mmCIF file with all atom_site columns, C-alpha atoms in Angstrom:
data_model
loop_
_atom_site.group_PDB
_atom_site.id
_atom_site.type_symbol
_atom_site.label_atom_id
_atom_site.label_alt_id
_atom_site.label_comp_id
_atom_site.label_asym_id
_atom_site.label_entity_id
_atom_site.label_seq_id
_atom_site.pdbx_PDB_ins_code
_atom_site.Cartn_x
_atom_site.Cartn_y
_atom_site.Cartn_z
_atom_site.occupancy
_atom_site.B_iso_or_equiv
_atom_site.pdbx_formal_charge
_atom_site.auth_seq_id
_atom_site.auth_comp_id
_atom_site.auth_asym_id
_atom_site.auth_atom_id
_atom_site.pdbx_PDB_model_num
ATOM 1   C CA . MET A 1 1   ? 0.000   0.000  0.000  1.00 0.00 ? 141 MET A CA 1
ATOM 2   C CA . THR A 1 2   ? 1.458   3.348  -1.006 1.00 0.00 ? 142 THR A CA 1
ATOM 3   C CA . PRO A 1 3   ? 1.400   6.299  1.369  1.00 0.00 ? 143 PRO A CA 1
ATOM 4   C CA . ASN A 1 4   ? -1.226  8.021  -0.811 1.00 0.00 ? 144 ASN A CA 1
ATOM 5   C CA . ASP A 1 5   ? -3.489  4.960  -0.679 1.00 0.00 ? 145 ASP A CA 1
ATOM 6   C CA . LEU A 1 6   ? -2.997  4.821  3.061  1.00 0.00 ? 146 LEU A CA 1
ATOM 7   C CA . LEU A 1 7   ? -3.885  8.493  3.535  1.00 0.00 ? 147 LEU A CA 1
ATOM 8   C CA . THR A 1 8   ? -6.915  8.137  1.280  1.00 0.00 ? 148 THR A CA 1
ATOM 9   C CA . SER A 1 9   ? -8.178  5.082  3.143  1.00 0.00 ? 149 SER A CA 1
ATOM 10  C CA . LEU A 1 10  ? -7.705  6.639  6.610  1.00 0.00 ? 150 LEU A CA 1
ATOM 11  C CA . ARG A 1 11  ? -9.239  10.024 5.800  1.00 0.00 ? 151 ARG A CA 1
ATOM 12  C CA . PRO A 1 12  ? -12.922 9.096  6.484  1.00 0.00 ? 152 PRO A CA 1
ATOM 13  C CA . LEU A 1 13  ? -12.033 7.557  9.836  1.00 0.00 ? 153 LEU A CA 1
ATOM 14  C CA . LEU A 1 14  ? -9.903  10.551 10.740 1.00 0.00 ? 154 LEU A CA 1
ATOM 15  C CA . ALA A 1 15  ? -12.654 12.991 9.736  1.00 0.00 ? 155 ALA A CA 1
ATOM 16  C CA . ALA A 1 16  ? -15.208 11.132 11.865 1.00 0.00 ? 156 ALA A CA 1
ATOM 17  C CA . GLU A 1 17  ? -12.897 10.947 14.893 1.00 0.00 ? 157 GLU A CA 1
ATOM 18  C CA . CYS A 1 18  ? -12.014 14.633 14.606 1.00 0.00 ? 158 CYS A CA 1
ATOM 19  C CA . ALA A 1 19  ? -15.684 15.608 14.281 1.00 0.00 ? 159 ALA A CA 1
ATOM 20  C CA . ALA A 1 20  ? -16.381 13.670 17.479 1.00 0.00 ? 160 ALA A CA 1
ATOM 21  C CA . GLU A 1 21  ? -13.453 15.107 19.487 1.00 0.00 ? 161 GLU A CA 1
ATOM 22  C CA . ALA A 1 22  ? -13.467 18.711 18.222 1.00 0.00 ? 162 ALA A CA 1
ATOM 23  C CA . PRO A 1 23  ? -16.373 20.094 20.311 1.00 0.00 ? 163 PRO A CA 1
ATOM 24  C CA . ALA A 1 24  ? -14.808 18.891 23.552 1.00 0.00 ? 164 ALA A CA 1
ATOM 25  C CA . ALA A 1 25  ? -11.440 20.314 22.539 1.00 0.00 ? 165 ALA A CA 1
ATOM 26  C CA . GLY A 1 26  ? -12.980 23.687 21.682 1.00 0.00 ? 166 GLY A CA 1
ATOM 27  C CA . VAL A 1 27  ? -11.586 23.724 18.128 1.00 0.00 ? 167 VAL A CA 1
ATOM 28  C CA . GLU A 1 28  ? -12.930 23.221 14.645 1.00 0.00 ? 168 GLU A CA 1
ATOM 29  C CA . ALA A 1 29  ? -12.898 19.657 13.350 1.00 0.00 ? 169 ALA A CA 1
ATOM 30  C CA . ALA A 1 30  ? -10.873 20.694 10.290 1.00 0.00 ? 170 ALA A CA 1
ATOM 31  C CA . ASP A 1 31  ? -8.230  22.319 12.507 1.00 0.00 ? 171 ASP A CA 1
ATOM 32  C CA . LEU A 1 32  ? -8.001  19.194 14.635 1.00 0.00 ? 172 LEU A CA 1
ATOM 33  C CA . GLU A 1 33  ? -7.740  17.013 11.532 1.00 0.00 ? 173 GLU A CA 1
ATOM 34  C CA . GLN A 1 34  ? -4.967  19.188 10.149 1.00 0.00 ? 174 GLN A CA 1
ATOM 35  C CA . GLY A 1 35  ? -3.121  19.010 13.464 1.00 0.00 ? 175 GLY A CA 1
ATOM 36  C CA . VAL A 1 36  ? -3.346  15.217 13.443 1.00 0.00 ? 176 VAL A CA 1
ATOM 37  C CA . TRP A 1 37  ? -1.964  15.038 9.889  1.00 0.00 ? 177 TRP A CA 1
ATOM 38  C CA . VAL A 1 38  ? 0.911   17.314 10.860 1.00 0.00 ? 178 VAL A CA 1
ATOM 39  C CA . ARG A 1 39  ? 1.578   15.171 13.923 1.00 0.00 ? 179 ARG A CA 1
ATOM 40  C CA . LEU A 1 40  ? 1.537   11.967 11.872 1.00 0.00 ? 180 LEU A CA 1
ATOM 41  C CA . LEU A 1 41  ? 3.656   13.346 9.033  1.00 0.00 ? 181 LEU A CA 1
ATOM 42  C CA . SER A 1 42  ? 6.223   14.839 11.384 1.00 0.00 ? 182 SER A CA 1
ATOM 43  C CA . GLU A 1 43  ? 6.948   11.545 13.127 1.00 0.00 ? 183 GLU A CA 1
ATOM 44  C CA . GLY A 1 44  ? 10.113  11.189 11.078 1.00 0.00 ? 184 GLY A CA 1
ATOM 45  C CA . ARG A 1 45  ? 11.008  7.914  9.433  1.00 0.00 ? 185 ARG A CA 1
ATOM 46  C CA . HIS A 1 46  ? 7.907   6.089  10.663 1.00 0.00 ? 186 HIS A CA 1
ATOM 47  C CA . GLY A 1 47  ? 5.434   8.702  9.444  1.00 0.00 ? 187 GLY A CA 1
ATOM 48  C CA . PRO A 1 48  ? 1.913   7.733  8.390  1.00 0.00 ? 188 PRO A CA 1
ATOM 49  C CA . SER A 1 49  ? 2.988   4.313  7.178  1.00 0.00 ? 189 SER A CA 1
ATOM 50  C CA . ALA A 1 50  ? 3.580   3.302  10.815 1.00 0.00 ? 190 ALA A CA 1
ATOM 51  C CA . ILE A 1 51  ? -0.120  3.940  11.493 1.00 0.00 ? 191 ILE A CA 1
ATOM 52  C CA . GLY A 1 52  ? -1.163  1.666  8.642  1.00 0.00 ? 192 GLY A CA 1
ATOM 53  C CA . ARG A 1 53  ? 0.866   -1.362 9.642  1.00 0.00 ? 193 ARG A CA 1
ATOM 54  C CA . GLY A 1 54  ? -1.010  -4.163 11.289 1.00 0.00 ? 194 GLY A CA 1
ATOM 55  C CA . ARG A 1 55  ? -4.584  -4.487 12.468 1.00 0.00 ? 195 ARG A CA 1
ATOM 56  C CA . GLY A 1 56  ? -4.418  -1.677 15.008 1.00 0.00 ? 196 GLY A CA 1
ATOM 57  C CA . ALA A 1 57  ? -4.346  1.140  12.437 1.00 0.00 ? 197 ALA A CA 1
ATOM 58  C CA . ALA A 1 58  ? -7.727  2.483  13.560 1.00 0.00 ? 198 ALA A CA 1
ATOM 59  C CA . ALA A 1 59  ? -6.741  2.343  17.227 1.00 0.00 ? 199 ALA A CA 1
ATOM 60  C CA . ARG A 1 60  ? -3.452  4.139  16.553 1.00 0.00 ? 200 ARG A CA 1
ATOM 61  C CA . LEU A 1 61  ? -5.251  6.791  14.519 1.00 0.00 ? 201 LEU A CA 1
ATOM 62  C CA . ARG A 1 62  ? -7.801  7.301  17.317 1.00 0.00 ? 202 ARG A CA 1
ATOM 63  C CA . ALA A 1 63  ? -4.959  7.630  19.822 1.00 0.00 ? 203 ALA A CA 1
ATOM 64  C CA . ALA A 1 64  ? -3.335  10.287 17.633 1.00 0.00 ? 204 ALA A CA 1
ATOM 65  C CA . VAL A 1 65  ? -6.633  12.205 17.407 1.00 0.00 ? 205 VAL A CA 1
ATOM 66  C CA . ARG A 1 66  ? -7.105  12.100 21.176 1.00 0.00 ? 206 ARG A CA 1
ATOM 67  C CA . ALA A 1 67  ? -3.527  13.211 21.781 1.00 0.00 ? 207 ALA A CA 1
ATOM 68  C CA . GLU A 1 68  ? -3.976  16.152 19.418 1.00 0.00 ? 208 GLU A CA 1
ATOM 69  C CA . ALA A 1 69  ? -7.320  17.028 21.067 1.00 0.00 ? 209 ALA A CA 1
ATOM 70  C CA . ARG A 1 70  ? -5.629  17.092 24.493 1.00 0.00 ? 210 ARG A CA 1
ATOM 71  C CA . ALA A 1 71  ? -2.901  19.335 23.091 1.00 0.00 ? 211 ALA A CA 1
ATOM 72  C CA . ALA A 1 72  ? -5.555  21.626 21.572 1.00 0.00 ? 212 ALA A CA 1
ATOM 73  C CA . ARG A 1 73  ? -7.326  21.897 24.941 1.00 0.00 ? 213 ARG A CA 1
ATOM 74  C CA . ARG A 1 74  ? -4.050  22.802 26.649 1.00 0.00 ? 214 ARG A CA 1
ATOM 75  C CA . ARG A 1 75  ? -3.304  25.435 24.003 1.00 0.00 ? 215 ARG A CA 1
ATOM 76  C CA . ALA A 1 76  ? -6.813  26.880 24.303 1.00 0.00 ? 216 ALA A CA 1
ATOM 77  C CA . ARG A 1 77  ? -6.365  27.362 28.056 1.00 0.00 ? 217 ARG A CA 1
ATOM 78  C CA . HIS A 1 78  ? -3.171  29.353 27.562 1.00 0.00 ? 218 HIS A CA 1
ATOM 79  C CA . GLU A 1 79  ? -3.941  31.349 24.417 1.00 0.00 ? 219 GLU A CA 1
ATOM 80  C CA . VAL A 1 80  ? -5.155  34.921 24.624 1.00 0.00 ? 220 VAL A CA 1
ATOM 81  C CA . PRO A 1 81  ? -7.022  36.446 21.680 1.00 0.00 ? 221 PRO A CA 1
ATOM 82  C CA . TYR A 1 82  ? -5.028  39.133 19.913 1.00 0.00 ? 222 TYR A CA 1
ATOM 83  C CA . ASP A 1 83  ? -6.713  42.420 19.140 1.00 0.00 ? 223 ASP A CA 1
ATOM 84  C CA . PRO A 1 84  ? -4.646  44.136 16.429 1.00 0.00 ? 224 PRO A CA 1
ATOM 85  C CA . THR A 1 85  ? -6.405  47.442 16.892 1.00 0.00 ? 225 THR A CA 1
ATOM 86  C CA . GLY A 1 86  ? -5.642  47.598 20.592 1.00 0.00 ? 226 GLY A CA 1
ATOM 87  C CA . VAL A 1 87  ? -8.514  50.013 20.988 1.00 0.00 ? 227 VAL A CA 1
ATOM 88  C CA . GLU A 1 88  ? -10.877 49.512 23.862 1.00 0.00 ? 228 GLU A CA 1
ATOM 89  C CA . PRO A 1 89  ? -14.577 49.959 23.146 1.00 0.00 ? 229 PRO A CA 1
ATOM 90  C CA . PRO A 1 90  ? -15.642 53.539 23.758 1.00 0.00 ? 230 PRO A CA 1
ATOM 91  C CA . GLN A 1 91  ? -17.316 54.211 27.067 1.00 0.00 ? 231 GLN A CA 1
ATOM 92  C CA . PRO A 1 92  ? -20.463 56.302 26.927 1.00 0.00 ? 232 PRO A CA 1
ATOM 93  C CA . ALA A 1 93  ? -19.937 59.803 28.261 1.00 0.00 ? 233 ALA A CA 1
ATOM 94  C CA . PRO A 1 94  ? -21.822 60.503 31.480 1.00 0.00 ? 234 PRO A CA 1
ATOM 95  C CA . SER A 1 95  ? -24.844 62.621 30.776 1.00 0.00 ? 235 SER A CA 1
ATOM 96  C CA . ARG A 1 96  ? -26.889 64.822 33.029 1.00 0.00 ? 236 ARG A CA 1
ATOM 97  C CA . ASP A 1 97  ? -29.767 62.355 33.198 1.00 0.00 ? 237 ASP A CA 1
ATOM 98  C CA . GLY A 1 98  ? -28.298 60.357 36.071 1.00 0.00 ? 238 GLY A CA 1
ATOM 99  C CA . SER A 1 99  ? -25.979 57.855 34.403 1.00 0.00 ? 239 SER A CA 1
ATOM 100 C CA . ARG A 1 100 ? -23.179 59.016 36.723 1.00 0.00 ? 240 ARG A CA 1
ATOM 101 C CA . VAL A 1 101 ? -25.407 58.217 39.664 1.00 0.00 ? 241 VAL A CA 1
ATOM 102 C CA . GLU A 1 102 ? -26.157 54.839 38.104 1.00 0.00 ? 242 GLU A CA 1
ATOM 103 C CA . GLN A 1 103 ? -22.423 54.125 37.778 1.00 0.00 ? 243 GLN A CA 1
ATOM 104 C CA . GLU A 1 104 ? -21.868 55.034 41.435 1.00 0.00 ? 244 GLU A CA 1
ATOM 105 C CA . VAL A 1 105 ? -24.732 52.793 42.523 1.00 0.00 ? 245 VAL A CA 1
ATOM 106 C CA . LEU A 1 106 ? -23.365 49.887 40.472 1.00 0.00 ? 246 LEU A CA 1
ATOM 107 C CA . ALA A 1 107 ? -19.861 50.425 41.895 1.00 0.00 ? 247 ALA A CA 1
ATOM 108 C CA . ALA A 1 108 ? -21.237 50.459 45.448 1.00 0.00 ? 248 ALA A CA 1
ATOM 109 C CA . GLU A 1 109 ? -23.236 47.283 44.784 1.00 0.00 ? 249 GLU A CA 1
ATOM 110 C CA . THR A 1 110 ? -20.152 45.564 43.381 1.00 0.00 ? 250 THR A CA 1
ATOM 111 C CA . GLY A 1 111 ? -18.204 46.591 46.477 1.00 0.00 ? 251 GLY A CA 1
ATOM 112 C CA . ARG A 1 112 ? -20.922 45.187 48.756 1.00 0.00 ? 252 ARG A CA 1
ATOM 113 C CA . GLU A 1 113 ? -20.955 41.899 46.840 1.00 0.00 ? 253 GLU A CA 1
ATOM 114 C CA . LEU A 1 114 ? -17.169 41.652 47.043 1.00 0.00 ? 254 LEU A CA 1
ATOM 115 C CA . ARG A 1 115 ? -17.138 42.307 50.792 1.00 0.00 ? 255 ARG A CA 1
ATOM 116 C CA . ALA A 1 116 ? -19.917 39.734 51.320 1.00 0.00 ? 256 ALA A CA 1
ATOM 117 C CA . ALA A 1 117 ? -17.888 37.162 49.378 1.00 0.00 ? 257 ALA A CA 1
ATOM 118 C CA . VAL A 1 118 ? -14.788 38.000 51.444 1.00 0.00 ? 258 VAL A CA 1
ATOM 119 C CA . ARG A 1 119 ? -16.763 37.394 54.660 1.00 0.00 ? 259 ARG A CA 1
ATOM 120 C CA . ARG A 1 120 ? -17.672 33.876 53.442 1.00 0.00 ? 260 ARG A CA 1
ATOM 121 C CA . LEU A 1 121 ? -14.004 32.853 53.018 1.00 0.00 ? 261 LEU A CA 1
ATOM 122 C CA . PRO A 1 122 ? -12.526 30.298 55.426 1.00 0.00 ? 262 PRO A CA 1
ATOM 123 C CA . GLY A 1 123 ? -9.905  30.807 58.135 1.00 0.00 ? 263 GLY A CA 1
ATOM 124 C CA . ARG A 1 124 ? -8.057  34.088 58.452 1.00 0.00 ? 264 ARG A CA 1
ATOM 125 C CA . CYS A 1 125 ? -8.768  35.122 54.870 1.00 0.00 ? 265 CYS A CA 1
ATOM 126 C CA . PRO A 1 126 ? -11.688 37.433 55.717 1.00 0.00 ? 266 PRO A CA 1
ATOM 127 C CA . ARG A 1 127 ? -9.611  39.488 58.177 1.00 0.00 ? 267 ARG A CA 1
ATOM 128 C CA . LEU A 1 128 ? -6.622  39.689 55.839 1.00 0.00 ? 268 LEU A CA 1
ATOM 129 C CA . LEU A 1 129 ? -8.558  40.669 52.721 1.00 0.00 ? 269 LEU A CA 1
ATOM 130 C CA . SER A 1 130 ? -10.718 43.123 54.682 1.00 0.00 ? 270 SER A CA 1
ATOM 131 C CA . ALA A 1 131 ? -7.532  44.791 55.898 1.00 0.00 ? 271 ALA A CA 1
ATOM 132 C CA . LEU A 1 132 ? -6.177  44.926 52.346 1.00 0.00 ? 272 LEU A CA 1
ATOM 133 C CA . LEU A 1 133 ? -9.459  46.386 51.059 1.00 0.00 ? 273 LEU A CA 1
ATOM 134 C CA . SER A 1 134 ? -9.759  48.992 53.795 1.00 0.00 ? 274 SER A CA 1
ATOM 135 C CA . GLY A 1 135 ? -9.850  52.618 52.750 1.00 0.00 ? 275 GLY A CA 1
ATOM 136 C CA . SER A 1 136 ? -6.953  53.594 55.022 1.00 0.00 ? 276 SER A CA 1
ATOM 137 C CA . ASP A 1 137 ? -4.496  51.685 52.757 1.00 0.00 ? 277 ASP A CA 1
ATOM 138 C CA . PRO A 1 138 ? -2.362  50.127 55.525 1.00 0.00 ? 278 PRO A CA 1
ATOM 139 C CA . THR A 1 139 ? 1.164   48.828 54.928 1.00 0.00 ? 279 THR A CA 1
ATOM 140 C CA . TYR A 1 140 ? 2.086   45.156 55.175 1.00 0.00 ? 280 TYR A CA 1
ATOM 141 C CA . ARG A 1 141 ? 3.799   45.897 58.500 1.00 0.00 ? 281 ARG A CA 1
ATOM 142 C CA . GLU A 1 142 ? 0.602   47.403 59.913 1.00 0.00 ? 282 GLU A CA 1
ATOM 143 C CA . ILE A 1 143 ? -1.529  44.512 58.630 1.00 0.00 ? 283 ILE A CA 1
ATOM 144 C CA . ALA A 1 144 ? 0.902   41.933 60.047 1.00 0.00 ? 284 ALA A CA 1
ATOM 145 C CA . GLY A 1 145 ? 0.843   43.666 63.441 1.00 0.00 ? 285 GLY A CA 1
ATOM 146 C CA . GLU A 1 146 ? -2.950  43.870 63.437 1.00 0.00 ? 286 GLU A CA 1
ATOM 147 C CA . LEU A 1 147 ? -3.408  40.198 62.483 1.00 0.00 ? 287 LEU A CA 1
ATOM 148 C CA . GLY A 1 148 ? -0.536  38.884 64.609 1.00 0.00 ? 288 GLY A CA 1
ATOM 149 C CA . ILE A 1 149 ? 1.270   37.084 61.772 1.00 0.00 ? 289 ILE A CA 1
ATOM 150 C CA . SER A 1 150 ? 4.716   37.606 60.308 1.00 0.00 ? 290 SER A CA 1
ATOM 151 C CA . GLN A 1 151 ? 5.100   40.145 57.538 1.00 0.00 ? 291 GLN A CA 1
ATOM 152 C CA . GLY A 1 152 ? 6.840   37.561 55.334 1.00 0.00 ? 292 GLY A CA 1
ATOM 153 C CA . SER A 1 153 ? 3.831   35.253 55.357 1.00 0.00 ? 293 SER A CA 1
ATOM 154 C CA . LEU A 1 154 ? 1.363   37.939 54.255 1.00 0.00 ? 294 LEU A CA 1
ATOM 155 C CA . GLY A 1 155 ? 2.141   37.525 50.540 1.00 0.00 ? 295 GLY A CA 1
ATOM 156 C CA . PRO A 1 156 ? 1.639   33.729 50.390 1.00 0.00 ? 296 PRO A CA 1
ATOM 157 C CA . VAL A 1 157 ? -1.463  33.893 52.597 1.00 0.00 ? 297 VAL A CA 1
ATOM 158 C CA . ARG A 1 158 ? -2.861  36.731 50.476 1.00 0.00 ? 298 ARG A CA 1
ATOM 159 C CA . SER A 1 159 ? -2.223  34.671 47.339 1.00 0.00 ? 299 SER A CA 1
ATOM 160 C CA . ARG A 1 160 ? -4.021  31.626 48.770 1.00 0.00 ? 300 ARG A CA 1
ATOM 161 C CA . CYS A 1 161 ? -6.936  33.770 49.956 1.00 0.00 ? 301 CYS A CA 1
ATOM 162 C CA . LEU A 1 162 ? -7.309  35.469 46.576 1.00 0.00 ? 302 LEU A CA 1
ATOM 163 C CA . GLY A 1 163 ? -7.207  32.063 44.875 1.00 0.00 ? 303 GLY A CA 1
ATOM 164 C CA . CYS A 1 164 ? -9.928  30.796 47.178 1.00 0.00 ? 304 CYS A CA 1
ATOM 165 C CA . LEU A 1 165 ? -12.008 33.932 46.513 1.00 0.00 ? 305 LEU A CA 1
ATOM 166 C CA . ARG A 1 166 ? -11.505 33.535 42.755 1.00 0.00 ? 306 ARG A CA 1
ATOM 167 C CA . ARG A 1 167 ? -12.634 29.890 42.825 1.00 0.00 ? 307 ARG A CA 1
ATOM 168 C CA . MET A 1 168 ? -15.639 30.751 44.966 1.00 0.00 ? 308 MET A CA 1
ATOM 169 C CA . LEU A 1 169 ? -16.736 33.608 42.693 1.00 0.00 ? 309 LEU A CA 1
ATOM 170 C CA . MET A 1 170 ? -16.166 31.576 39.510 1.00 0.00 ? 310 MET A CA 1
ATOM 171 C CA . ALA A 1 171 ? -18.434 28.869 40.891 1.00 0.00 ? 311 ALA A CA 1
ATOM 172 C CA . GLU A 1 172 ? -21.155 31.461 41.493 1.00 0.00 ? 312 GLU A CA 1
ATOM 173 C CA . VAL A 1 173 ? -20.918 33.065 38.055 1.00 0.00 ? 313 VAL A CA 1
ATOM 174 C CA . ALA A 1 174 ? -22.219 31.005 35.142 1.00 0.00 ? 314 ALA A CA 1
ATOM 175 C CA . ALA A 1 175 ? -19.285 31.343 32.782 1.00 0.00 ? 315 ALA A CA 1
ATOM 176 C CA . PRO A 1 176 ? -19.722 30.132 29.219 1.00 0.00 ? 316 PRO A CA 1
ATOM 177 C CA . GLU A 1 177 ? -17.871 26.939 28.370 1.00 0.00 ? 317 GLU A CA 1
ATOM 178 C CA . ARG A 1 178 ? -15.630 26.510 25.361 1.00 0.00 ? 318 ARG A CA 1
ATOM 179 C CA . GLY A 1 179 ? -17.682 26.663 22.220 1.00 0.00 ? 319 GLY A CA 1
ATOM 180 C CA . GLY A 1 180 ? -19.965 29.377 23.640 1.00 0.00 ? 320 GLY A CA 1
ATOM 181 C CA . LYS A 1 181 ? -22.357 27.065 25.487 1.00 0.00 ? 321 LYS A CA 1
ATOM 182 C CA . GLU A 1 182 ? -23.786 28.131 28.829 1.00 0.00 ? 322 GLU A CA 1
ATOM 183 C CA . ARG A 1 183 ? -23.494 25.792 31.778 1.00 0.00 ? 323 ARG A CA 1
#
């Protein structure tokens, strides 16, 4: 079997596997299929003919599709969309009809929600984050003295507390999944 015959015979299976795996990977099926072909063709001396040897050709092709889908999911988590214009959407100018008041009310409500979420955190996180959010803007030395912990441990504790707050708030907000579907 020539490499062209092999590629032609495997294409329908590859297309079906990619169509099945693409939604979960958050990519287009054609992009996943192309990535699998690149992966198979770049395997050096073995190349696509190694897939076609023996009875396990379909299983090896499925394994390659799943490996490429996992790689696509990892890439999707780390990629950030690029905006070539770099221009932020224009904000509406405050008018005299009360939109400034509306913005202040929304900011106050957001602050209340944040403080309520901070109070629900476990351990010493509520006291630490409340001190960091206070209007008096205390230094780390002042916060450490107030909480009775060493100044050097404030950074790691703050990081853990913010991570806990982030996870808690993400669980409360219905974020769209990959592919634009709502949970």
